[in-house]
PDB file of C-alpha atoms in Angstrom:
ATOM      1  CA  MET A 694       2.394 -35.193  -9.571  1.00 76.00           C
ATOM      2  CA  LYS A 695       5.204 -34.420  -7.515  1.00 94.00           C
ATOM      3  CA  PRO A 696       4.317 -31.659  -4.942  1.00 97.00           C
ATOM      4  CA  VAL A 697       5.395 -28.046  -5.746  1.00 98.00           C
ATOM      5  CA  LYS A 698       7.241 -26.631  -2.547  1.00 98.00           C
ATOM      6  CA  TRP A 699       5.977 -23.183  -1.441  1.00 98.00           C
ATOM      7  CA  GLY A 700       7.394 -20.342   0.553  1.00 98.00           C
ATOM      8  CA  VAL A 701       5.384 -17.307   1.681  1.00 98.00           C
ATOM      9  CA  LEU A 702       7.021 -13.927   1.600  1.00 98.00           C
ATOM     10  CA  GLY A 703       5.681 -12.214   4.755  1.00 96.00           C
ATOM     11  CA  ALA A 704       2.816 -12.844   7.570  1.00 95.00           C
ATOM     12  CA  ALA A 705       0.061 -10.829   6.255  1.00 94.00           C
ATOM     13  CA  ASN A 706      -3.388 -11.327   7.705  1.00 93.00           C
ATOM     14  CA  PHE A 707      -4.693 -12.522   4.193  1.00 94.00           C
ATOM     15  CA  ALA A 708      -1.957 -14.963   3.829  1.00 96.00           C
ATOM     16  CA  LYS A 709      -2.797 -16.269   7.320  1.00 96.00           C
ATOM     17  CA  GLU A 710      -6.565 -16.581   6.517  1.00 95.00           C
ATOM     18  CA  PHE A 711      -6.688 -17.487   3.098  1.00 97.00           C
ATOM     19  CA  MET A 712      -3.788 -18.023   0.984  1.00 98.00           C
ATOM     20  CA  ALA A 713      -1.394 -19.998   3.120  1.00 98.00           C
ATOM     21  CA  ARG A 714      -4.534 -22.326   3.995  1.00 97.00           C
ATOM     22  CA  ALA A 715      -5.330 -22.656   0.137  1.00 98.00           C
ATOM     23  CA  ILE A 716      -1.424 -23.823  -0.612  1.00 98.00           C
ATOM     24  CA  HIS A 717      -1.561 -25.997   2.420  1.00 98.00           C
ATOM     25  CA  ALA A 718      -4.742 -27.514   1.120  1.00 97.00           C
ATOM     26  CA  ALA A 719      -4.077 -27.540  -2.677  1.00 98.00           C
ATOM     27  CA  GLU A 720      -3.580 -30.987  -4.480  1.00 97.00           C
ATOM     28  CA  GLY A 721      -0.248 -30.976  -5.710  1.00 97.00           C
ATOM     29  CA  ALA A 722       1.440 -28.044  -3.664  1.00 98.00           C
ATOM     30  CA  GLU A 723       3.159 -28.095  -0.263  1.00 98.00           C
ATOM     31  CA  PHE A 724       3.199 -25.237   2.044  1.00 98.00           C
ATOM     32  CA  ALA A 725       7.077 -25.482   3.156  1.00 98.00           C
ATOM     33  CA  ALA A 726       8.400 -22.301   4.392  1.00 98.00           C
ATOM     34  CA  ILE A 727       7.478 -18.617   5.457  1.00 98.00           C
ATOM     35  CA  ALA A 728       9.426 -15.632   6.038  1.00 98.00           C
ATOM     36  CA  THR A 729       8.569 -12.921   8.410  1.00 96.00           C
ATOM     37  CA  SER A 730      10.629 -10.319  10.247  1.00 92.00           C
ATOM     38  CA  ASP A 731       9.316 -11.583  13.607  1.00 92.00           C
ATOM     39  CA  ALA A 732       9.292 -15.230  14.024  1.00 91.00           C
ATOM     40  CA  LYS A 733       6.133 -15.303  16.544  1.00 95.00           C
ATOM     41  CA  LYS A 734       4.179 -14.066  13.541  1.00 96.00           C
ATOM     42  CA  ALA A 735       4.751 -17.551  11.967  1.00 97.00           C
ATOM     43  CA  GLU A 736       3.379 -19.207  14.954  1.00 96.00           C
ATOM     44  CA  PRO A 737      -0.413 -19.230  13.377  1.00 97.00           C
ATOM     45  CA  PHE A 738       0.960 -20.631  10.293  1.00 97.00           C
ATOM     46  CA  GLN A 739       2.659 -23.466  12.155  1.00 96.00           C
ATOM     47  CA  ALA A 740      -0.570 -24.202  13.742  1.00 96.00           C
ATOM     48  CA  PHE A 741      -1.877 -25.928  10.689  1.00 96.00           C
ATOM     49  CA  ALA A 742       1.652 -26.495   8.904  1.00 96.00           C
ATOM     50  CA  PRO A 743       3.618 -27.944  11.903  1.00 95.00           C
ATOM     51  CA  ASN A 744       6.495 -28.780   9.748  1.00 94.00           C
ATOM     52  CA  LEU A 745       6.844 -25.362   8.311  1.00 97.00           C
ATOM     53  CA  LYS A 746      10.461 -23.915   8.000  1.00 97.00           C
ATOM     54  CA  VAL A 747      10.423 -20.328   9.222  1.00 97.00           C
ATOM     55  CA  TYR A 748      12.809 -17.670   7.918  1.00 97.00           C
ATOM     56  CA  THR A 749      13.433 -14.012   9.679  1.00 94.00           C
ATOM     57  CA  ASP A 750      14.687 -12.884   6.219  1.00 94.00           C
ATOM     58  CA  TYR A 751      13.361 -12.885   2.862  1.00 97.00           C
ATOM     59  CA  ASP A 752      16.140 -13.220   0.929  1.00 97.00           C
ATOM     60  CA  ALA A 753      16.997 -16.320   2.874  1.00 97.00           C
ATOM     61  CA  LEU A 754      13.720 -17.917   1.822  1.00 98.00           C
ATOM     62  CA  LEU A 755      14.588 -17.183  -1.923  1.00 98.00           C
ATOM     63  CA  ALA A 756      18.092 -18.728  -1.509  1.00 98.00           C
ATOM     64  CA  ASP A 757      16.602 -22.011  -0.219  1.00 98.00           C
ATOM     65  CA  PRO A 758      16.915 -24.589  -2.859  1.00 98.00           C
ATOM     66  CA  GLU A 759      14.001 -26.644  -1.789  1.00 98.00           C
ATOM     67  CA  ILE A 760      11.402 -23.802  -2.523  1.00 98.00           C
ATOM     68  CA  GLU A 761      10.324 -23.898  -6.143  1.00 98.00           C
ATOM     69  CA  ALA A 762       7.498 -21.104  -5.817  1.00 98.00           C
ATOM     70  CA  VAL A 763       6.885 -18.050  -3.835  1.00 98.00           C
ATOM     71  CA  TYR A 764       3.821 -16.384  -2.823  1.00 98.00           C
ATOM     72  CA  ILE A 765       4.034 -12.660  -2.169  1.00 98.00           C
ATOM     73  CA  PRO A 766       1.414 -10.934   0.025  1.00 97.00           C
ATOM     74  CA  LEU A 767       3.588  -7.717   0.749  1.00 96.00           C
ATOM     75  CA  PRO A 768       1.984  -4.284   0.275  1.00 93.00           C
ATOM     76  CA  ASN A 769       1.380  -3.157  -3.178  1.00 93.00           C
ATOM     77  CA  HIS A 770       4.150  -0.976  -3.386  1.00 93.00           C
ATOM     78  CA  LEU A 771       6.780  -3.541  -2.884  1.00 96.00           C
ATOM     79  CA  HIS A 772       5.045  -6.254  -5.368  1.00 97.00           C
ATOM     80  CA  VAL A 773       7.030  -5.455  -8.596  1.00 98.00           C
ATOM     81  CA  ASP A 774      10.438  -5.562  -6.637  1.00 98.00           C
ATOM     82  CA  TRP A 775       9.873  -8.633  -4.668  1.00 98.00           C
ATOM     83  CA  THR A 776       8.385 -10.687  -8.000  1.00 98.00           C
ATOM     84  CA  VAL A 777      11.660  -9.740  -9.762  1.00 98.00           C
ATOM     85  CA  LYS A 778      14.184 -10.693  -6.990  1.00 98.00           C
ATOM     86  CA  ALA A 779      12.194 -14.078  -6.699  1.00 98.00           C
ATOM     87  CA  LEU A 780      12.232 -14.792 -10.536  1.00 98.00           C
ATOM     88  CA  GLU A 781      16.128 -13.911 -10.371  1.00 98.00           C
ATOM     89  CA  ALA A 782      16.439 -16.378  -7.519  1.00 98.00           C
ATOM     90  CA  GLY A 783      14.879 -19.112 -10.004  1.00 98.00           C
ATOM     91  CA  LYS A 784      11.653 -19.158  -8.081  1.00 98.00           C
ATOM     92  CA  HIS A 785       7.903 -19.375  -9.926  1.00 98.00           C
ATOM     93  CA  VAL A 786       6.052 -16.380  -8.653  1.00 98.00           C
ATOM     94  CA  LEU A 787       2.217 -15.743  -7.319  1.00 98.00           C
ATOM     95  CA  CYS A 788       1.953 -12.156  -6.209  1.00 98.00           C
ATOM     96  CA  GLU A 789      -0.980 -10.855  -4.865  1.00 97.00           C
ATOM     97  CA  LYS A 790      -3.015  -8.047  -7.019  1.00 96.00           C
ATOM     98  CA  PRO A 791      -2.367  -5.569  -7.944  1.00 96.00           C
ATOM     99  CA  ILE A 792       1.177  -7.089  -9.147  1.00 97.00           C
ATOM    100  CA  ALA A 793       1.909  -3.479 -10.466  1.00 97.00           C
ATOM    101  CA  MET A 794       0.922   0.285  -9.793  1.00 96.00           C
ATOM    102  CA  GLU A 795       0.846   0.984 -13.097  1.00 97.00           C
ATOM    103  CA  GLU A 796       0.809  -0.658 -16.806  1.00 98.00           C
ATOM    104  CA  GLY A 797       4.575   0.441 -17.324  1.00 98.00           C
ATOM    105  CA  GLU A 798       5.798  -1.617 -14.861  1.00 98.00           C
ATOM    106  CA  PHE A 799       4.740  -4.860 -16.638  1.00 98.00           C
ATOM    107  CA  ASP A 800       7.748  -4.536 -18.895  1.00 98.00           C
ATOM    108  CA  ARG A 801      10.025  -5.278 -16.081  1.00 98.00           C
ATOM    109  CA  LEU A 802       8.090  -8.283 -14.911  1.00 98.00           C
ATOM    110  CA  ILE A 803       7.621  -9.886 -18.079  1.00 98.00           C
ATOM    111  CA  ALA A 804      11.124  -9.341 -18.958  1.00 98.00           C
ATOM    112  CA  ALA A 805      12.181 -11.212 -15.952  1.00 98.00           C
ATOM    113  CA  ARG A 806       9.720 -13.814 -16.271  1.00 98.00           C
ATOM    114  CA  ASP A 807      10.916 -14.532 -19.575  1.00 98.00           C
ATOM    115  CA  ALA A 808      14.611 -14.290 -18.751  1.00 98.00           C
ATOM    116  CA  SER A 809      14.082 -16.671 -15.800  1.00 98.00           C
ATOM    117  CA  GLY A 810      11.800 -19.125 -17.533  1.00 98.00           C
ATOM    118  CA  LYS A 811       9.410 -19.269 -14.567  1.00 98.00           C
ATOM    119  CA  LEU A 812       5.895 -18.729 -14.216  1.00 98.00           C
ATOM    120  CA  ALA A 813       5.069 -15.551 -12.903  1.00 98.00           C
ATOM    121  CA  ALA A 814       1.441 -14.309 -12.016  1.00 98.00           C
ATOM    122  CA  GLU A 815      -0.916 -11.920 -10.251  1.00 98.00           C
ATOM    123  CA  ALA A 816      -3.064 -13.773  -7.626  1.00 98.00           C
ATOM    124  CA  TYR A 817      -6.452 -13.168  -9.472  1.00 98.00           C
ATOM    125  CA  MET A 818      -8.474 -15.962  -8.076  1.00 98.00           C
ATOM    126  CA  ILE A 819     -11.876 -15.234  -9.557  1.00 98.00           C
ATOM    127  CA  VAL A 820     -10.916 -16.477 -12.864  1.00 98.00           C
ATOM    128  CA  HIS A 821     -10.316 -20.000 -11.744  1.00 98.00           C
ATOM    129  CA  HIS A 822     -13.766 -20.038  -9.929  1.00 98.00           C
ATOM    130  CA  PRO A 823     -16.298 -22.392 -11.669  1.00 98.00           C
ATOM    131  CA  GLN A 824     -18.697 -19.500 -11.782  1.00 98.00           C
ATOM    132  CA  PHE A 825     -16.836 -17.196 -13.781  1.00 98.00           C
ATOM    133  CA  ILE A 826     -16.027 -20.120 -16.174  1.00 98.00           C
ATOM    134  CA  ARG A 827     -19.413 -20.873 -16.639  1.00 98.00           C
ATOM    135  CA  ALA A 828     -20.389 -16.984 -17.192  1.00 98.00           C
ATOM    136  CA  LYS A 829     -17.938 -16.728 -20.028  1.00 98.00           C
ATOM    137  CA  GLN A 830     -19.232 -20.049 -21.476  1.00 98.00           C
ATOM    138  CA  LEU A 831     -22.664 -18.688 -21.467  1.00 98.00           C
ATOM    139  CA  VAL A 832     -22.143 -15.158 -22.618  1.00 98.00           C
ATOM    140  CA  GLN A 833     -19.937 -16.113 -25.377  1.00 97.00           C
ATOM    141  CA  SER A 834     -22.464 -18.810 -26.524  1.00 97.00           C
ATOM    142  CA  GLY A 835     -24.832 -16.284 -27.466  1.00 97.00           C
ATOM    143  CA  VAL A 836     -27.634 -17.455 -24.854  1.00 97.00           C
ATOM    144  CA  ILE A 837     -28.123 -13.842 -23.657  1.00 98.00           C
ATOM    145  CA  GLY A 838     -27.915 -12.656 -27.335  1.00 98.00           C
ATOM    146  CA  ASP A 839     -25.859  -9.677 -28.336  1.00 98.00           C
ATOM    147  CA  LEU A 840     -24.234  -8.358 -25.410  1.00 98.00           C
ATOM    148  CA  THR A 841     -25.189  -4.865 -24.538  1.00 98.00           C
ATOM    149  CA  LEU A 842     -24.387  -3.688 -21.198  1.00 98.00           C
ATOM    150  CA  VAL A 843     -21.937  -4.945 -18.383  1.00 98.00           C
ATOM    151  CA  ASP A 844     -22.811  -3.432 -14.883  1.00 98.00           C
ATOM    152  CA  THR A 845     -20.734  -4.116 -11.912  1.00 98.00           C
ATOM    153  CA  VAL A 846     -20.216  -3.083  -8.508  1.00 98.00           C
ATOM    154  CA  PHE A 847     -17.794  -3.962  -5.539  1.00 98.00           C
ATOM    155  CA  SER A 848     -17.766  -1.968  -2.161  1.00 98.00           C
ATOM    156  CA  TYR A 849     -17.165  -2.051   1.432  1.00 97.00           C
ATOM    157  CA  ASN A 850     -16.223   0.067   4.132  1.00 97.00           C
ATOM    158  CA  ASN A 851     -12.944   0.466   6.194  1.00 96.00           C
ATOM    159  CA  ALA A 852     -12.904   4.059   6.876  1.00 94.00           C
ATOM    160  CA  ALA A 853     -12.745   3.171  10.589  1.00 94.00           C
ATOM    161  CA  ASP A 854      -9.322   1.445  10.038  1.00 91.00           C
ATOM    162  CA  VAL A 855      -7.143   4.222   9.136  1.00 89.00           C
ATOM    163  CA  GLU A 856      -3.853   2.147   9.453  1.00 87.00           C
ATOM    164  CA  ASN A 857      -4.953  -0.350   6.793  1.00 91.00           C
ATOM    165  CA  ILE A 858      -2.539  -0.514   4.050  1.00 89.00           C
ATOM    166  CA  ARG A 859      -5.382   0.453   1.702  1.00 93.00           C
ATOM    167  CA  ASN A 860      -5.996   3.711   3.258  1.00 92.00           C
ATOM    168  CA  ARG A 861      -2.419   4.865   2.983  1.00 93.00           C
ATOM    169  CA  PRO A 862      -0.728   6.178  -0.050  1.00 91.00           C
ATOM    170  CA  GLU A 863       2.978   5.218   0.976  1.00 92.00           C
ATOM    171  CA  THR A 864       1.998   1.610   0.575  1.00 88.00           C
ATOM    172  CA  GLY A 865       0.033   1.718  -2.999  1.00 91.00           C
ATOM    173  CA  GLY A 866      -3.264   1.961  -1.025  1.00 93.00           C
ATOM    174  CA  GLY A 867      -6.581   2.805  -2.836  1.00 95.00           C
ATOM    175  CA  ALA A 868      -9.890   1.115  -3.975  1.00 97.00           C
ATOM    176  CA  LEU A 869      -8.803   1.018  -7.550  1.00 97.00           C
ATOM    177  CA  PRO A 870      -5.717  -0.990  -6.964  1.00 94.00           C
ATOM    178  CA  ASP A 871      -7.440  -2.999  -4.339  1.00 94.00           C
ATOM    179  CA  ILE A 872     -10.546  -3.895  -6.036  1.00 97.00           C
ATOM    180  CA  GLY A 873     -10.917  -2.033  -9.494  1.00 97.00           C
ATOM    181  CA  VAL A 874      -9.083  -5.201 -10.694  1.00 97.00           C
ATOM    182  CA  TYR A 875     -12.242  -7.428  -9.799  1.00 98.00           C
ATOM    183  CA  ILE A 876     -14.599  -5.157 -11.535  1.00 98.00           C
ATOM    184  CA  PHE A 877     -12.560  -4.621 -14.563  1.00 98.00           C
ATOM    185  CA  GLY A 878     -10.542  -7.694 -15.069  1.00 98.00           C
ATOM    186  CA  SER A 879     -14.081  -9.834 -14.588  1.00 98.00           C
ATOM    187  CA  ALA A 880     -15.562  -8.034 -17.494  1.00 98.00           C
ATOM    188  CA  ARG A 881     -12.663  -8.582 -19.746  1.00 98.00           C
ATOM    189  CA  PHE A 882     -12.496 -12.351 -18.641  1.00 98.00           C
ATOM    190  CA  VAL A 883     -15.926 -13.166 -19.563  1.00 98.00           C
ATOM    191  CA  THR A 884     -16.404 -11.341 -22.677  1.00 98.00           C
ATOM    192  CA  GLY A 885     -12.778 -11.489 -24.319  1.00 98.00           C
ATOM    193  CA  GLU A 886     -12.743  -7.603 -25.083  1.00 98.00           C
ATOM    194  CA  GLU A 887     -10.635  -4.625 -24.115  1.00 98.00           C
ATOM    195  CA  PRO A 888     -12.074  -1.276 -23.385  1.00 98.00           C
ATOM    196  CA  THR A 889     -11.501   1.378 -26.260  1.00 98.00           C
ATOM    197  CA  ALA A 890     -12.404   4.600 -24.387  1.00 98.00           C
ATOM    198  CA  ILE A 891     -13.469   5.657 -20.893  1.00 98.00           C
ATOM    199  CA  ALA A 892     -16.510   7.895 -21.541  1.00 98.00           C
ATOM    200  CA  HIS A 893     -17.157   9.243 -17.861  1.00 98.00           C
ATOM    201  CA  SER A 894     -15.005   8.603 -14.747  1.00 98.00           C
ATOM    202  CA  GLN A 895     -15.337  10.311 -11.353  1.00 98.00           C
ATOM    203  CA  ILE A 896     -12.872   9.489  -8.429  1.00 98.00           C
ATOM    204  CA  THR A 897     -13.307  10.736  -4.800  1.00 98.00           C
ATOM    205  CA  ARG A 898     -10.074  10.886  -2.672  1.00 97.00           C
ATOM    206  CA  GLU A 899      -9.134  11.045   0.760  1.00 96.00           C
ATOM    207  CA  ASN A 900      -5.631  11.545   2.267  1.00 93.00           C
ATOM    208  CA  GLY A 901      -4.079  10.804  -1.241  1.00 94.00           C
ATOM    209  CA  VAL A 902      -5.807   7.495  -1.824  1.00 95.00           C
ATOM    210  CA  ASP A 903      -8.972   6.847  -4.003  1.00 97.00           C
ATOM    211  CA  VAL A 904     -12.234   5.637  -1.557  1.00 98.00           C
ATOM    212  CA  PHE A 905     -14.965   5.949  -4.459  1.00 98.00           C
ATOM    213  CA  THR A 906     -15.121   5.735  -8.320  1.00 98.00           C
ATOM    214  CA  GLN A 907     -18.122   5.644 -10.642  1.00 98.00           C
ATOM    215  CA  MET A 908     -17.146   5.332 -14.575  1.00 98.00           C
ATOM    216  CA  THR A 909     -18.536   4.120 -17.722  1.00 98.00           C
ATOM    217  CA  ALA A 910     -16.455   2.770 -20.299  1.00 98.00           C
ATOM    218  CA  GLU A 911     -16.816   1.896 -24.272  1.00 98.00           C
ATOM    219  CA  PHE A 912     -16.078  -2.117 -25.618  1.00 98.00           C
ATOM    220  CA  PRO A 913     -16.019  -2.867 -28.854  1.00 98.00           C
ATOM    221  CA  SER A 914     -19.615  -4.536 -28.540  1.00 97.00           C
ATOM    222  CA  PHE A 915     -20.955  -3.232 -25.391  1.00 98.00           C
ATOM    223  CA  ALA A 916     -21.298  -0.362 -22.934  1.00 98.00           C
ATOM    224  CA  TYR A 917     -19.810  -1.036 -19.410  1.00 98.00           C
ATOM    225  CA  ARG A 918     -20.461   0.812 -16.077  1.00 98.00           C
ATOM    226  CA  GLY A 919     -18.495   0.388 -13.019  1.00 98.00           C
ATOM    227  CA  VAL A 920     -18.528   1.236  -9.240  1.00 98.00           C
ATOM    228  CA  ILE A 921     -16.038   0.762  -6.559  1.00 98.00           C
ATOM    229  CA  SER A 922     -15.971   2.017  -2.945  1.00 98.00           C
ATOM    230  CA  MET A 923     -14.030   1.669   0.397  1.00 97.00           C
ATOM    231  CA  ARG A 924     -16.788   4.076   1.962  1.00 98.00           C
ATOM    232  CA  MET A 925     -19.855   2.150   1.210  1.00 98.00           C
ATOM    233  CA  ALA A 926     -21.952  -0.914   2.741  1.00 98.00           C
ATOM    234  CA  PRO A 927     -20.395  -4.218   1.502  1.00 98.00           C
ATOM    235  CA  ARG A 928     -22.465  -5.023  -2.137  1.00 98.00           C
ATOM    236  CA  GLN A 929     -20.881  -6.840  -4.774  1.00 98.00           C
ATOM    237  CA  TYR A 930     -22.511  -8.190  -8.026  1.00 97.00           C
ATOM    238  CA  ILE A 931     -21.857  -8.294 -12.068  1.00 98.00           C
ATOM    239  CA  THR A 932     -24.555  -8.539 -14.544  1.00 98.00           C
ATOM    240  CA  PHE A 933     -24.152  -9.176 -18.439  1.00 98.00           C
ATOM    241  CA  HIS A 934     -27.033  -7.910 -20.184  1.00 98.00           C
ATOM    242  CA  GLY A 935     -27.940  -9.016 -23.707  1.00 98.00           C
ATOM    243  CA  THR A 936     -30.850  -8.676 -26.242  1.00 98.00           C
ATOM    244  CA  LYS A 937     -32.143 -11.853 -25.403  1.00 98.00           C
ATOM    245  CA  GLY A 938     -31.528 -11.955 -21.486  1.00 98.00           C
ATOM    246  CA  HIS A 939     -29.181 -11.208 -18.876  1.00 98.00           C
ATOM    247  CA  LEU A 940     -27.049 -13.008 -16.474  1.00 98.00           C
ATOM    248  CA  THR A 941     -25.813 -12.053 -12.713  1.00 98.00           C
ATOM    249  CA  LEU A 942     -23.315 -13.347 -10.323  1.00 98.00           C
ATOM    250  CA  THR A 943     -24.380 -11.954  -6.948  1.00 97.00           C
ATOM    251  CA  ALA A 944     -21.134 -13.106  -5.303  1.00 98.00           C
ATOM    252  CA  PRO A 945     -18.529 -12.633  -7.566  1.00 98.00           C
ATOM    253  CA  PHE A 946     -15.666 -11.451  -6.064  1.00 98.00           C
ATOM    254  CA  ASN A 947     -15.774 -12.916  -2.407  1.00 96.00           C
ATOM    255  CA  ALA A 948     -17.521 -16.146  -3.213  1.00 97.00           C
ATOM    256  CA  GLY A 949     -17.799 -18.151   0.057  1.00 94.00           C
ATOM    257  CA  VAL A 950     -17.089 -15.271   2.501  1.00 95.00           C
ATOM    258  CA  TYR A 951     -19.727 -12.413   1.113  1.00 96.00           C
ATOM    259  CA  ASP A 952     -22.124 -15.139  -0.023  1.00 96.00           C
ATOM    260  CA  VAL A 953     -22.453 -18.189  -1.856  1.00 97.00           C
ATOM    261  CA  ALA A 954     -21.361 -18.149  -5.229  1.00 98.00           C
ATOM    262  CA  GLU A 955     -24.562 -18.105  -7.519  1.00 98.00           C
ATOM    263  CA  LEU A 956     -25.627 -17.549 -11.214  1.00 98.00           C
ATOM    264  CA  THR A 957     -28.694 -16.613 -12.324  1.00 98.00           C
ATOM    265  CA  LEU A 958     -29.700 -16.568 -16.246  1.00 98.00           C
ATOM    266  CA  GLU A 959     -33.126 -14.953 -17.338  1.00 98.00           C
ATOM    267  CA  THR A 960     -33.938 -15.324 -21.026  1.00 97.00           C
ATOM    268  CA  THR A 961     -37.176 -15.633 -22.910  1.00 90.00           C
ATOM    269  CA  ALA A 962     -36.902 -19.357 -22.294  1.00 90.00           C
ATOM    270  CA  GLY A 963     -37.156 -18.785 -18.534  1.00 95.00           C
ATOM    271  CA  ARG A 964     -35.021 -18.578 -15.385  1.00 97.00           C
ATOM    272  CA  GLN A 965     -32.485 -20.876 -14.328  1.00 97.00           C
ATOM    273  CA  MET A 966     -30.001 -20.605 -11.546  1.00 98.00           C
ATOM    274  CA  GLU A 967     -26.459 -22.478 -10.583  1.00 98.00           C
ATOM    275  CA  ARG A 968     -24.645 -22.574  -7.502  1.00 98.00           C
ATOM    276  CA  TRP A 969     -21.637 -23.580  -6.204  1.00 98.00           C
ATOM    277  CA  PRO A 970     -21.620 -23.644  -2.298  1.00 97.00           C
ATOM    278  CA  SER A 971     -18.261 -25.465  -1.843  1.00 96.00           C
ATOM    279  CA  ALA A 972     -16.133 -24.249  -4.328  1.00 97.00           C
ATOM    280  CA  ASN A 973     -12.898 -22.287  -3.078  1.00 98.00           C
ATOM    281  CA  HIS A 974     -11.411 -19.998  -5.796  1.00 98.00           C
ATOM    282  CA  TYR A 975      -8.129 -19.739  -3.781  1.00 98.00           C
ATOM    283  CA  VAL A 976      -7.268 -23.510  -3.935  1.00 98.00           C
ATOM    284  CA  LEU A 977      -8.442 -23.797  -7.274  1.00 98.00           C
ATOM    285  CA  GLN A 978      -5.878 -21.021  -8.183  1.00 98.00           C
ATOM    286  CA  VAL A 979      -2.963 -23.055  -6.511  1.00 98.00           C
ATOM    287  CA  GLN A 980      -3.836 -26.109  -8.037  1.00 98.00           C
ATOM    288  CA  ASN A 981      -3.869 -24.551 -11.787  1.00 98.00           C
ATOM    289  CA  PHE A 982      -0.581 -22.654 -10.836  1.00 98.00           C
ATOM    290  CA  CYS A 983       1.033 -26.008 -10.032  1.00 98.00           C
ATOM    291  CA  ARG A 984      -0.426 -27.877 -12.675  1.00 98.00           C
ATOM    292  CA  SER A 985       1.419 -25.106 -14.884  1.00 98.00           C
ATOM    293  CA  VAL A 986       4.458 -25.544 -13.194  1.00 98.00           C
ATOM    294  CA  ARG A 987       4.614 -29.412 -13.341  1.00 97.00           C
ATOM    295  CA  GLU A 988       2.784 -29.844 -16.565  1.00 97.00           C
ATOM    296  CA  GLY A 989       3.286 -26.915 -18.716  1.00 96.00           C
ATOM    297  CA  THR A 990      -0.540 -26.326 -19.036  1.00 96.00           C
ATOM    298  CA  ALA A 991      -1.299 -22.671 -20.028  1.00 97.00           C
ATOM    299  CA  TYR A 992      -2.329 -20.740 -16.798  1.00 98.00           C
ATOM    300  CA  PRO A 993      -5.561 -18.911 -16.778  1.00 95.00           C
ATOM    301  CA  CYS A 994      -4.162 -15.500 -15.756  1.00 96.00           C
ATOM    302  CA  PRO A 995      -0.853 -14.819 -17.477  1.00 98.00           C
ATOM    303  CA  LEU A 996       0.821 -11.557 -16.753  1.00 98.00           C
ATOM    304  CA  GLU A 997      -0.451 -10.097 -20.195  1.00 98.00           C
ATOM    305  CA  PHE A 998      -4.129 -10.345 -18.869  1.00 98.00           C
ATOM    306  CA  SER A 999      -3.175  -8.478 -15.716  1.00 98.00           C
ATOM    307  CA  ARG A1000      -1.701  -5.847 -17.861  1.00 98.00           C
ATOM    308  CA  GLY A1001      -4.822  -5.319 -19.570  1.00 98.00           C
ATOM    309  CA  THR A1002      -6.727  -4.593 -16.318  1.00 98.00           C
ATOM    310  CA  GLN A1003      -3.850  -2.276 -15.029  1.00 98.00           C
ATOM    311  CA  ARG A1004      -4.218  -0.492 -18.346  1.00 98.00           C
ATOM    312  CA  MET A1005      -7.905  -0.099 -17.606  1.00 98.00           C
ATOM    313  CA  ILE A1006      -7.367   1.121 -14.346  1.00 98.00           C
ATOM    314  CA  ASP A1007      -4.873   3.712 -15.806  1.00 98.00           C
ATOM    315  CA  MET A1008      -7.102   4.807 -18.296  1.00 98.00           C
ATOM    316  CA  THR A1009      -9.864   5.548 -15.603  1.00 98.00           C
ATOM    317  CA  ILE A1010      -7.718   7.441 -13.420  1.00 97.00           C
ATOM    318  CA  SER A1011      -6.360   9.425 -16.457  1.00 97.00           C
ATOM    319  CA  ALA A1012      -9.977  10.350 -17.638  1.00 97.00           C
ATOM    320  CA  ALA A1013     -11.121  11.562 -13.870  1.00 96.00           C
ATOM    321  CA  ASP A1014      -7.590  13.564 -13.735  1.00 89.00           C
ATOM    322  CA  GLY A1015      -8.314  14.908 -17.431  1.00 83.00           C
ATOM    323  CA  ALA A1016      -5.035  13.660 -18.273  1.00 66.00           C
TER     324      ALA A1016
END
């Protein structure tokens, strides 16, 4: 398979530490260009990709006919506009989450994707990880019986980092856009169900951004409970509890960083554990994207899936605000 040539719009730290390296490492991909307003910011990228083209203008990178796909790690409020611009320039697009800030913006994204004939997707890497593929298989097989409750938590504390874009309303900050996508999207992915109602939602805000949310939701066949925070010590897990057993992922969202990816299944037949110490969901995400571009295979996380997650975020905000 001919490698897909990638460009990155912006020299974000996350791109430098994770996604640009994943593109460089992925089979079927070539990290070929980066655009940044300051060429010095490209130097850490050139350290592991010495043949990298460097542009000091985003539009110049999009005009490069050799670049087939772009990864967009820009601040949240810029995601929709630059995704559309990249599609209109004839590029495939993988945009960092959240790709949009409200459900209605997906109309524009999907229209631009369809008009371009290119692949556009949110960089929702966890659905590419074998632990979630396995969790989906197990839950839907009925091994834990009828699913009754999904319980999930994701927290970290960045209170001291006041300049972080997650703590700034003007850049689309907040815990729900940053990590709400994980606790909501993961439950939807594994179960294949959509929420019918938000039973309870409580949101705490600081300086115009949400920093803590606790909520419960109703799905067609199970109850859901979620907590996220940017003001609590780091913690993450997701548990699927059924009538015959339960399944837990203890490092579901930052596997390999927070802890080793580990799945524990407990039923009346006993307890079993599976681990994936070396799986890199960022690399797997890029490889799946490239296969979809080259071979036309279905992509695991289309815009329609991401739209459903944003719908659940919007529902949670509306329930808390009494809208």
